Tab-separated table of C-alpha atoms in Angstrom:
chain	number	residue	atom	x	y	z
T	30	UNK	CA	8.064	97.629	82.940
T	31	UNK	CA	9.445	98.143	79.446
T	32	UNK	CA	8.660	101.855	79.705
T	33	UNK	CA	10.807	101.971	82.874
T	34	UNK	CA	13.678	99.927	81.524
T	35	UNK	CA	13.976	101.810	78.257
T	36	UNK	CA	15.075	105.157	79.779
T	37	UNK	CA	17.403	103.323	82.160
T	38	UNK	CA	18.956	101.336	79.334
T	39	UNK	CA	19.371	104.508	77.315
T	40	UNK	CA	21.167	106.188	80.189
T	41	UNK	CA	23.425	103.186	80.642
T	42	UNK	CA	24.225	103.120	76.938
T	43	UNK	CA	24.931	106.870	76.956
T	44	UNK	CA	27.377	106.481	79.862
T	45	UNK	CA	29.083	103.376	78.407
T	46	UNK	CA	32.125	105.124	76.842
T	47	UNK	CA	33.124	106.778	80.123
T	48	UNK	CA	32.669	103.662	82.269
T	49	UNK	CA	36.264	102.407	81.691
T	50	UNK	CA	37.452	105.678	83.212
T	51	UNK	CA	35.052	105.386	86.153
T	52	UNK	CA	36.502	101.914	86.723
T	53	UNK	CA	39.916	103.426	87.524
T	54	UNK	CA	38.809	105.019	90.841
T	55	UNK	CA	36.711	101.911	91.505
T	56	UNK	CA	39.664	99.516	91.353
T	57	UNK	CA	41.806	101.944	93.360
T	58	UNK	CA	39.424	101.305	96.255
T	59	UNK	CA	41.019	97.854	96.527
T	60	UNK	CA	44.406	97.193	98.142
T	61	UNK	CA	47.245	97.301	95.575
T	62	UNK	CA	48.155	93.861	94.292
T	63	UNK	CA	51.892	94.577	94.041
T	64	UNK	CA	54.468	97.334	93.858
T	65	UNK	CA	54.403	97.215	90.046
T	66	UNK	CA	51.561	97.725	87.614
T	67	UNK	CA	48.201	97.196	89.309
T	68	UNK	CA	44.589	96.764	88.202
T	69	UNK	CA	44.139	100.530	87.783
T	70	UNK	CA	47.060	100.605	85.337
T	71	UNK	CA	45.493	97.742	83.390
T	72	UNK	CA	42.119	99.504	83.242
T	73	UNK	CA	43.725	102.743	82.098
T	74	UNK	CA	45.619	100.817	79.431
T	75	UNK	CA	42.375	99.267	78.189
T	76	UNK	CA	40.824	102.735	77.978
T	77	UNK	CA	43.757	103.950	75.890
T	78	UNK	CA	43.480	100.910	73.642
T	79	UNK	CA	39.774	101.518	73.158
T	80	UNK	CA	40.502	105.088	72.067
T	81	UNK	CA	43.040	103.850	69.518
T	82	UNK	CA	40.521	101.395	68.072
T	83	UNK	CA	37.899	104.140	67.999
T	84	UNK	CA	40.212	106.440	66.041
T	85	UNK	CA	41.093	103.683	63.566
T	86	UNK	CA	37.457	102.748	63.055
T	87	UNK	CA	36.343	106.309	62.394
T	88	UNK	CA	39.396	106.969	60.163
T	89	UNK	CA	39.764	110.537	61.243
T	90	UNK	CA	42.133	112.600	63.319
T	91	UNK	CA	40.882	112.216	66.916
T	92	UNK	CA	42.432	115.398	68.306
T	93	UNK	CA	42.381	118.942	67.021
T	94	UNK	CA	45.798	120.531	66.398
T	95	UNK	CA	45.696	122.601	69.606
T	96	UNK	CA	44.877	119.565	71.744
T	97	UNK	CA	47.519	117.444	70.009
T	98	UNK	CA	50.200	120.084	70.593
T	99	UNK	CA	49.360	120.704	74.262
T	100	UNK	CA	49.140	117.024	75.191
T	101	UNK	CA	52.024	115.986	72.947
T	102	UNK	CA	54.467	118.650	74.101
T	103	UNK	CA	55.967	116.524	76.947
T	104	UNK	CA	56.965	113.840	74.422
T	105	UNK	CA	59.882	116.001	73.243
T	106	UNK	CA	61.706	116.004	76.564
T	107	UNK	CA	60.706	112.426	77.337
T	108	UNK	CA	62.176	111.098	74.095
T	109	UNK	CA	65.504	112.837	74.681
T	110	UNK	CA	65.637	111.698	78.318
T	111	UNK	CA	64.796	108.101	77.342
T	112	UNK	CA	67.718	108.050	74.919
T	113	UNK	CA	69.985	109.336	77.685
T	114	UNK	CA	68.961	106.668	80.227
T	115	UNK	CA	71.549	104.290	81.651
T	116	UNK	CA	70.044	101.365	79.724
T	117	UNK	CA	67.465	100.888	77.008
T	118	UNK	CA	65.227	98.909	79.362
T	119	UNK	CA	65.317	101.660	81.969
T	120	UNK	CA	64.602	104.278	79.336
T	121	UNK	CA	61.641	102.395	77.891
T	122	UNK	CA	60.186	101.709	81.353
T	123	UNK	CA	60.415	105.341	82.367
T	124	UNK	CA	59.118	106.522	79.009
T	125	UNK	CA	56.081	104.261	79.257
T	126	UNK	CA	55.222	105.518	82.730
T	127	UNK	CA	55.519	109.190	81.833
T	128	UNK	CA	53.560	108.741	78.617
T	129	UNK	CA	50.833	106.917	80.535
T	130	UNK	CA	50.439	109.639	83.165
T	131	UNK	CA	50.925	112.832	81.163
T	132	UNK	CA	49.952	111.969	77.583
T	133	UNK	CA	48.027	108.764	76.874
T	134	UNK	CA	45.535	108.579	79.753
T	135	UNK	CA	44.694	112.322	79.614
T	136	UNK	CA	44.137	111.971	75.867
T	137	UNK	CA	41.875	108.960	76.491
T	138	UNK	CA	39.803	110.978	78.969
T	139	UNK	CA	39.594	113.818	76.456
T	140	UNK	CA	38.233	111.392	73.862
T	141	UNK	CA	35.848	109.381	76.035
T	142	UNK	CA	34.280	112.242	78.018
T	143	UNK	CA	31.796	113.688	75.548
T	144	UNK	CA	29.738	116.145	77.567
T	145	UNK	CA	29.290	117.563	81.051
T	146	UNK	CA	27.209	114.621	82.262
T	147	UNK	CA	30.181	112.312	81.618
T	148	UNK	CA	32.479	114.795	83.318
T	149	UNK	CA	30.271	114.960	86.405
T	150	UNK	CA	29.975	111.165	86.571
T	151	UNK	CA	33.757	110.814	86.571
T	152	UNK	CA	34.100	113.636	89.114
T	153	UNK	CA	31.621	111.927	91.445
T	154	UNK	CA	33.635	108.713	91.149
T	155	UNK	CA	36.599	110.693	92.517
T	156	UNK	CA	34.416	111.814	95.412
T	157	UNK	CA	33.305	108.239	96.054
T	158	UNK	CA	36.888	106.982	96.111
T	159	UNK	CA	37.892	109.770	98.478
T	160	UNK	CA	35.032	108.971	100.859
T	161	UNK	CA	35.871	105.260	100.891
T	162	UNK	CA	39.596	105.766	101.398
T	163	UNK	CA	38.873	108.449	103.984
T	164	UNK	CA	36.549	106.142	105.926
T	165	UNK	CA	39.222	103.440	105.974
T	166	UNK	CA	41.798	106.028	107.062
T	167	UNK	CA	39.691	107.378	109.924
T	168	UNK	CA	39.065	103.812	111.098
T	169	UNK	CA	42.826	103.214	111.058
T	170	UNK	CA	43.401	106.293	113.192
T	171	UNK	CA	40.671	105.444	115.697
T	172	UNK	CA	41.705	101.800	116.054
T	173	UNK	CA	45.461	102.503	115.932
T	174	UNK	CA	45.902	100.239	112.903
T	175	UNK	CA	47.319	102.799	110.490
T	176	UNK	CA	50.879	103.483	109.417
T	177	UNK	CA	53.485	104.349	112.013
T	178	UNK	CA	53.809	108.016	112.932
T	179	UNK	CA	55.993	109.145	115.849
T	180	UNK	CA	55.922	105.659	117.324
T	181	UNK	CA	52.144	105.168	117.029
T	182	UNK	CA	50.184	103.431	114.288
T	183	UNK	CA	47.850	106.377	113.743
T	184	UNK	CA	48.639	107.676	110.257
T	185	UNK	CA	45.666	107.257	107.918
T	186	UNK	CA	46.790	105.617	104.674
T	187	UNK	CA	43.595	103.887	103.500
T	188	UNK	CA	44.035	100.755	101.425
T	189	UNK	CA	47.238	102.091	99.849
T	190	UNK	CA	49.378	100.966	102.785
T	191	UNK	CA	52.490	102.515	104.350
T	192	UNK	CA	54.547	102.096	101.168
T	193	UNK	CA	52.372	104.758	99.511
T	194	UNK	CA	51.563	107.113	102.374
T	195	UNK	CA	50.563	109.827	99.909
T	196	UNK	CA	48.039	107.578	98.170
T	197	UNK	CA	45.116	108.189	100.505
T	198	UNK	CA	45.954	111.871	100.857
T	199	UNK	CA	45.919	112.211	97.058
T	200	UNK	CA	42.612	110.349	96.651
T	201	UNK	CA	40.933	112.323	99.433
T	202	UNK	CA	42.277	115.667	98.214
T	203	UNK	CA	41.237	115.136	94.598
T	204	UNK	CA	37.813	113.986	95.765
T	205	UNK	CA	37.578	117.106	97.912
T	206	UNK	CA	38.424	119.316	94.917
T	207	UNK	CA	35.689	117.634	92.864
T	208	UNK	CA	33.122	117.960	95.640
T	209	UNK	CA	34.022	121.604	96.278
T	210	UNK	CA	33.799	122.453	92.578
T	211	UNK	CA	30.345	120.896	92.273
T	212	UNK	CA	29.174	122.597	95.481
T	213	UNK	CA	30.326	126.010	94.230
T	214	UNK	CA	28.842	125.570	90.758
T	215	UNK	CA	25.368	126.220	89.352
T	216	UNK	CA	24.033	122.703	89.964
T	217	UNK	CA	20.732	122.025	91.699
T	218	UNK	CA	20.380	122.816	95.390
T	219	UNK	CA	20.154	119.124	96.187
T	220	UNK	CA	23.341	118.298	94.314
T	221	UNK	CA	25.225	121.265	95.755
T	222	UNK	CA	24.163	120.322	99.282
T	223	UNK	CA	25.277	116.723	98.783
T	224	UNK	CA	28.610	117.847	97.342
T	225	UNK	CA	29.176	120.295	100.204
T	226	UNK	CA	28.465	117.534	102.737
T	227	UNK	CA	30.963	115.249	100.992
T	228	UNK	CA	33.592	118.002	101.019
T	229	UNK	CA	33.160	118.485	104.768
T	230	UNK	CA	33.302	114.717	105.341
T	231	UNK	CA	36.630	114.541	103.495
T	232	UNK	CA	38.327	117.063	105.793
T	233	UNK	CA	38.986	114.723	108.782
T	234	UNK	CA	40.766	111.988	106.766
T	235	UNK	CA	42.800	114.651	104.978
T	236	UNK	CA	43.916	115.990	108.349
T	237	UNK	CA	44.685	112.506	109.651
T	238	UNK	CA	46.874	111.721	106.641
T	239	UNK	CA	49.516	113.972	108.280
T	240	UNK	CA	50.545	115.079	104.787
T	241	UNK	CA	51.749	118.654	104.903
T	242	UNK	CA	52.044	118.837	101.123
T	243	UNK	CA	48.433	117.737	100.650
T	244	UNK	CA	47.244	120.265	103.233
T	245	UNK	CA	49.035	123.147	101.513
T	246	UNK	CA	47.902	122.077	98.050
T	247	UNK	CA	44.291	121.757	99.212
T	248	UNK	CA	44.348	125.198	100.832
T	249	UNK	CA	45.789	126.824	97.690
T	250	UNK	CA	43.474	125.015	95.257
T	251	UNK	CA	40.433	125.648	97.459
T	252	UNK	CA	41.234	129.356	97.589
T	253	UNK	CA	41.502	129.460	93.793
T	254	UNK	CA	38.137	127.726	93.447
T	255	UNK	CA	36.541	130.241	95.803
T	256	UNK	CA	37.930	133.184	93.831
T	257	UNK	CA	36.791	131.714	90.509
T	258	UNK	CA	33.325	130.930	91.890
T	259	UNK	CA	32.578	134.581	92.623
T	260	UNK	CA	32.646	136.752	95.762
T	261	UNK	CA	29.244	135.757	97.155
T	262	UNK	CA	29.851	132.045	96.867
T	263	UNK	CA	33.351	132.568	98.243
T	264	UNK	CA	32.099	134.304	101.397
T	265	UNK	CA	29.423	131.684	102.052
T	266	UNK	CA	31.837	128.815	101.460
T	267	UNK	CA	34.505	130.397	103.677
T	268	UNK	CA	31.982	130.792	106.489
T	269	UNK	CA	30.861	127.173	106.078
T	270	UNK	CA	34.480	125.966	106.095
T	271	UNK	CA	35.192	127.920	109.292
T	272	UNK	CA	32.120	126.424	110.952
T	273	UNK	CA	33.125	122.949	109.812
T	274	UNK	CA	36.587	123.473	111.270
T	275	UNK	CA	35.128	124.404	114.643
T	276	UNK	CA	32.900	121.320	114.618
T	277	UNK	CA	35.725	119.007	113.565
T	278	UNK	CA	38.158	120.294	116.155
T	279	UNK	CA	35.697	120.630	118.994
T	280	UNK	CA	33.244	117.845	118.284
T	281	UNK	CA	35.362	115.100	116.755
T	282	UNK	CA	38.692	115.815	118.388
T	283	UNK	CA	40.552	116.388	115.114
T	284	UNK	CA	43.137	118.445	116.938
T	285	UNK	CA	45.357	115.971	118.716
T	286	UNK	CA	48.877	116.745	119.876
T	287	UNK	CA	50.388	114.830	116.956
T	288	UNK	CA	48.304	116.754	114.465
T	289	UNK	CA	49.089	120.061	116.145
T	290	UNK	CA	52.808	119.293	116.029
T	291	UNK	CA	52.529	118.442	112.355
T	292	UNK	CA	50.779	121.724	111.625
T	293	UNK	CA	53.348	123.681	113.646
T	294	UNK	CA	56.192	121.997	111.742
T	295	UNK	CA	55.067	123.770	108.541
T	296	UNK	CA	56.033	127.143	110.033
T	297	UNK	CA	59.377	126.005	111.463
T	298	UNK	CA	60.883	123.919	108.673
T	299	UNK	CA	63.891	126.240	108.606
T	300	UNK	CA	64.365	126.670	112.363
T	301	UNK	CA	63.997	123.158	113.780
T	302	UNK	CA	63.174	120.756	110.930
T	303	UNK	CA	62.465	117.109	111.626
T	304	UNK	CA	64.347	114.342	109.837
T	305	UNK	CA	61.787	114.087	107.030
T	306	UNK	CA	62.312	117.764	106.214
T	307	UNK	CA	66.102	117.379	106.436
T	308	UNK	CA	65.941	114.445	104.024
T	309	UNK	CA	63.747	116.414	101.650
T	310	UNK	CA	66.123	119.376	101.616
T	311	UNK	CA	69.037	117.007	100.999
T	312	UNK	CA	67.195	115.337	98.112
T	313	UNK	CA	66.275	118.696	96.618
T	314	UNK	CA	69.913	119.777	96.817
T	315	UNK	CA	71.012	116.537	95.158
T	316	UNK	CA	68.542	117.023	92.307
T	317	UNK	CA	69.709	120.601	91.796
T	318	UNK	CA	73.332	119.432	91.775
T	319	UNK	CA	72.584	116.755	89.168
T	320	UNK	CA	70.868	119.326	86.982
T	321	UNK	CA	73.784	121.746	87.164
T	322	UNK	CA	76.045	119.061	85.707
T	323	UNK	CA	73.532	118.103	82.980
T	324	UNK	CA	71.504	121.289	82.400
T	325	UNK	CA	69.881	120.639	79.010
T	326	UNK	CA	68.748	117.003	78.878
T	327	UNK	CA	69.444	115.704	82.418
T	328	UNK	CA	70.859	112.294	83.277
T	329	UNK	CA	68.085	110.285	81.644
T	330	UNK	CA	64.832	108.756	82.850
T	331	UNK	CA	65.067	106.939	86.185
T	332	UNK	CA	68.611	108.236	86.587
T	333	UNK	CA	68.167	110.130	89.857
T	334	UNK	CA	68.799	107.163	92.225
T	335	UNK	CA	72.064	106.343	90.462
T	336	UNK	CA	73.417	109.894	90.788
T	337	UNK	CA	71.842	110.808	94.140
T	338	UNK	CA	74.662	109.822	96.495
T	339	UNK	CA	77.248	111.721	94.482
T	340	UNK	CA	75.401	115.003	95.082
T	341	UNK	CA	73.603	114.565	98.427
T	342	UNK	CA	74.929	115.898	101.701
T	343	UNK	CA	75.750	113.753	104.719
T	344	UNK	CA	72.499	114.891	106.350
T	345	UNK	CA	70.545	112.523	104.096
T	346	UNK	CA	69.458	109.409	105.980
T	347	UNK	CA	69.618	105.907	104.532
T	348	UNK	CA	65.840	105.743	104.077
T	349	UNK	CA	62.474	106.259	105.685
T	350	UNK	CA	60.850	103.979	108.247
T	351	UNK	CA	57.942	101.841	107.053
T	352	UNK	CA	55.749	100.185	109.668
T	353	UNK	CA	52.122	99.575	110.580
T	354	UNK	CA	48.951	99.010	108.528
T	355	UNK	CA	49.720	95.296	108.306
T	356	UNK	CA	53.341	95.752	107.172
T	357	UNK	CA	56.328	94.794	109.387
T	358	UNK	CA	59.045	97.325	110.074
T	359	UNK	CA	61.429	97.986	107.189
T	360	UNK	CA	63.468	100.760	105.626
T	361	UNK	CA	62.391	102.262	102.336
T	362	UNK	CA	65.074	103.788	100.138
T	363	UNK	CA	64.683	107.427	99.118
T	364	UNK	CA	64.837	107.099	95.326
T	365	UNK	CA	63.278	110.398	94.266
T	366	UNK	CA	63.627	114.062	95.308
T	367	UNK	CA	59.945	114.256	96.362
T	368	UNK	CA	59.525	117.251	94.077
T	369	UNK	CA	58.159	116.700	90.576
T	370	UNK	CA	59.793	119.780	89.117
T	371	UNK	CA	63.239	118.882	90.463
T	372	UNK	CA	62.806	115.257	89.405
T	373	UNK	CA	62.066	116.339	85.830
T	374	UNK	CA	64.866	118.897	85.926
T	375	UNK	CA	67.469	116.353	87.071
T	376	UNK	CA	66.402	113.557	84.723
T	377	UNK	CA	65.111	115.511	81.693
T	378	UNK	CA	66.902	118.837	82.031
T	379	UNK	CA	65.585	122.220	80.973
T	380	UNK	CA	64.190	120.796	77.748
T	381	UNK	CA	62.021	118.299	79.591
T	382	UNK	CA	60.886	120.731	82.284
T	383	UNK	CA	59.948	123.444	79.786
T	384	UNK	CA	58.015	120.953	77.669
T	385	UNK	CA	56.118	119.411	80.583
T	386	UNK	CA	55.526	122.668	82.444
T	387	UNK	CA	54.548	124.352	79.193
T	388	UNK	CA	51.806	121.764	78.681
T	389	UNK	CA	50.507	122.314	82.225
T	390	UNK	CA	50.637	126.096	81.861
T	391	UNK	CA	48.668	125.935	78.618
T	392	UNK	CA	45.995	123.824	80.311
T	393	UNK	CA	45.832	126.252	83.231
T	394	UNK	CA	45.552	129.379	81.085
T	395	UNK	CA	42.947	127.912	78.732
T	396	UNK	CA	40.938	126.389	81.586
T	397	UNK	CA	40.814	129.536	83.714
T	398	UNK	CA	40.083	131.737	80.700
T	399	UNK	CA	37.180	129.566	79.624
T	400	UNK	CA	35.758	129.522	83.139
T	401	UNK	CA	36.015	133.298	83.576
T	402	UNK	CA	34.404	133.933	80.185
T	403	UNK	CA	31.559	131.585	81.047
T	404	UNK	CA	30.942	133.390	84.332
T	405	UNK	CA	30.864	136.790	82.654
T	406	UNK	CA	28.388	135.698	80.025
T	407	UNK	CA	26.080	134.062	82.563
T	408	UNK	CA	26.650	136.777	85.181
T	409	UNK	CA	26.621	134.096	87.825
T	410	UNK	CA	28.772	131.365	89.316
T	411	UNK	CA	31.155	129.554	87.018
T	412	UNK	CA	30.256	126.137	85.616
T	413	UNK	CA	30.914	123.337	88.086
T	414	UNK	CA	32.999	121.408	85.541
T	415	UNK	CA	35.346	124.355	85.172
T	416	UNK	CA	35.683	124.801	88.923
T	417	UNK	CA	36.457	121.105	89.325
T	418	UNK	CA	39.034	121.139	86.529
T	419	UNK	CA	40.810	124.278	87.765
T	420	UNK	CA	40.820	122.983	91.331
T	421	UNK	CA	42.321	119.653	90.260
T	422	UNK	CA	45.072	121.273	88.196
T	423	UNK	CA	46.039	123.850	90.830
T	424	UNK	CA	46.126	121.092	93.453
T	425	UNK	CA	48.414	118.949	91.307
T	426	UNK	CA	50.738	121.815	90.404
T	427	UNK	CA	51.041	122.807	94.065
T	428	UNK	CA	51.459	119.256	95.327
T	429	UNK	CA	54.177	118.617	92.732
T	430	UNK	CA	56.310	120.968	94.813
T	431	UNK	CA	56.186	118.444	97.680
T	432	UNK	CA	55.889	115.117	95.856
T	433	UNK	CA	56.229	113.343	92.533
T	434	UNK	CA	54.655	110.478	90.644
T	435	UNK	CA	54.878	107.030	92.171
T	436	UNK	CA	52.602	104.402	93.646
T	437	UNK	CA	49.204	103.186	92.530
T	438	UNK	CA	47.585	106.580	93.090
T	439	UNK	CA	49.572	107.943	90.132
T	440	UNK	CA	46.894	106.639	87.738
T	441	UNK	CA	44.366	108.844	89.527
T	442	UNK	CA	46.608	111.814	88.767
T	443	UNK	CA	46.528	110.877	85.091
T	444	UNK	CA	42.718	110.731	85.014
T	445	UNK	CA	42.536	114.073	86.846
T	446	UNK	CA	44.779	115.639	84.195
T	447	UNK	CA	42.412	114.198	81.611
T	448	UNK	CA	39.464	116.011	83.195
T	449	UNK	CA	41.505	119.203	83.134
T	450	UNK	CA	42.366	118.617	79.464
T	451	UNK	CA	38.708	118.064	78.577
T	452	UNK	CA	37.657	121.361	80.118
T	453	UNK	CA	40.582	123.332	78.681
T	454	UNK	CA	40.773	121.770	75.204
T	455	UNK	CA	37.357	120.324	74.378
T	456	UNK	CA	34.629	121.350	76.781
T	457	UNK	CA	31.270	121.066	75.074
T	458	UNK	CA	32.693	121.096	71.547
T	459	UNK	CA	30.759	117.993	70.517
T	460	UNK	CA	27.482	119.162	72.007
T	461	UNK	CA	27.900	122.583	70.442
T	462	UNK	CA	28.743	120.992	67.120
T	463	UNK	CA	25.636	118.815	67.214
T	464	UNK	CA	23.433	121.815	67.966
T	465	UNK	CA	25.013	123.639	65.019
T	466	UNK	CA	24.584	120.615	62.782
T	467	UNK	CA	28.314	120.070	62.493
T	468	UNK	CA	30.571	117.241	63.515
T	469	UNK	CA	33.811	118.660	64.867
T	470	UNK	CA	36.931	117.017	66.054
T	471	UNK	CA	37.516	116.465	69.746
T	472	UNK	CA	39.416	119.353	71.276
T	473	UNK	CA	38.176	121.834	68.677
T	474	UNK	CA	35.952	124.452	70.319
T	475	UNK	CA	33.596	126.162	67.863
T	476	UNK	CA	34.041	129.830	67.167
T	477	UNK	CA	32.104	131.979	69.567
């Protein structure tokens, strides 16, 4: 028995540092406790605290200069926007949230994920969360217990509830990106088959989320993954996706009138937009108007709601309807432009947008370049970790055009950015350093 327990205990000990990060998707499987900070925020905060203690104990710089610059770049715009907020409390609250999502949690992931096994474990936790939330969402659609959509309680929202209708769509989409990346990578046949099956299983709940932004982001990110995986894998995956679509539409009935109308609305947003599209255009116009008056540093963090009415057109409604999934009917105020780029532009100005977008662009360029170089050297499919990371980042950058941070699922976005940062800034630096007999800093890739 001891011979059996020893390898298991060693594996558990080896995975211990990344377990606080795996706990974030795990706690997101539970219904949110409140509209404020939830258990996932607490867990992510503990992970950040652990990294700080680790850096103090080892008495060395935890991040290489390149990693520190890329992850720390958004702090410039955030600091200026916090000083320009309407009150110090508002500025500190907004600053803490932005730092959590775009700086601290990604840095914690970069520090705690040490090699590809840790990366894959965290990626599979994303898949697990997506499958669980998707199963709850499909059950809501079948039993008519979901959020209200066109007068029927059929919108799949998972455990996130109608207040965060994008929560389930985000969890399912990010899980789908992880599963697709693993399926397209050079893993074992068994693991690729399992990942491909999970990706197919996540398609119905994604469709039933009725989230046009998530659909578009998934299509774009999936296409990028296929291109980066190589032409042969791309053709096989495209054929499998087409077959899965036929089965889903014909066999499971994922092609209802409501879903068809939602799909059709993507192509006619300019001709006959529904009220949600009208509201979104009005919010986008308001954000652009705010930015034109404060082009450099914006109106300060969390300042959009205060300045919205002075720049929005009369077409903007008083709020969106919230109903179903165990919540009585109510109106929810529209307090953000539902576009991350315009939100940053209006509240942080050009300085904030260039700093934040510059950090994302650096991650994208470094991540794609590393993946392409790895494929050329191996003359085969790209590493699964790279495909996962690139898929996650492209999905987020595309979805930011249709949504912004908010709700309990935001912590999942932060962890996903951490996975991207690990691939782009660290990769296997530690493992390579150990093989070379050197101990390098995290985020410092050895010379090739």
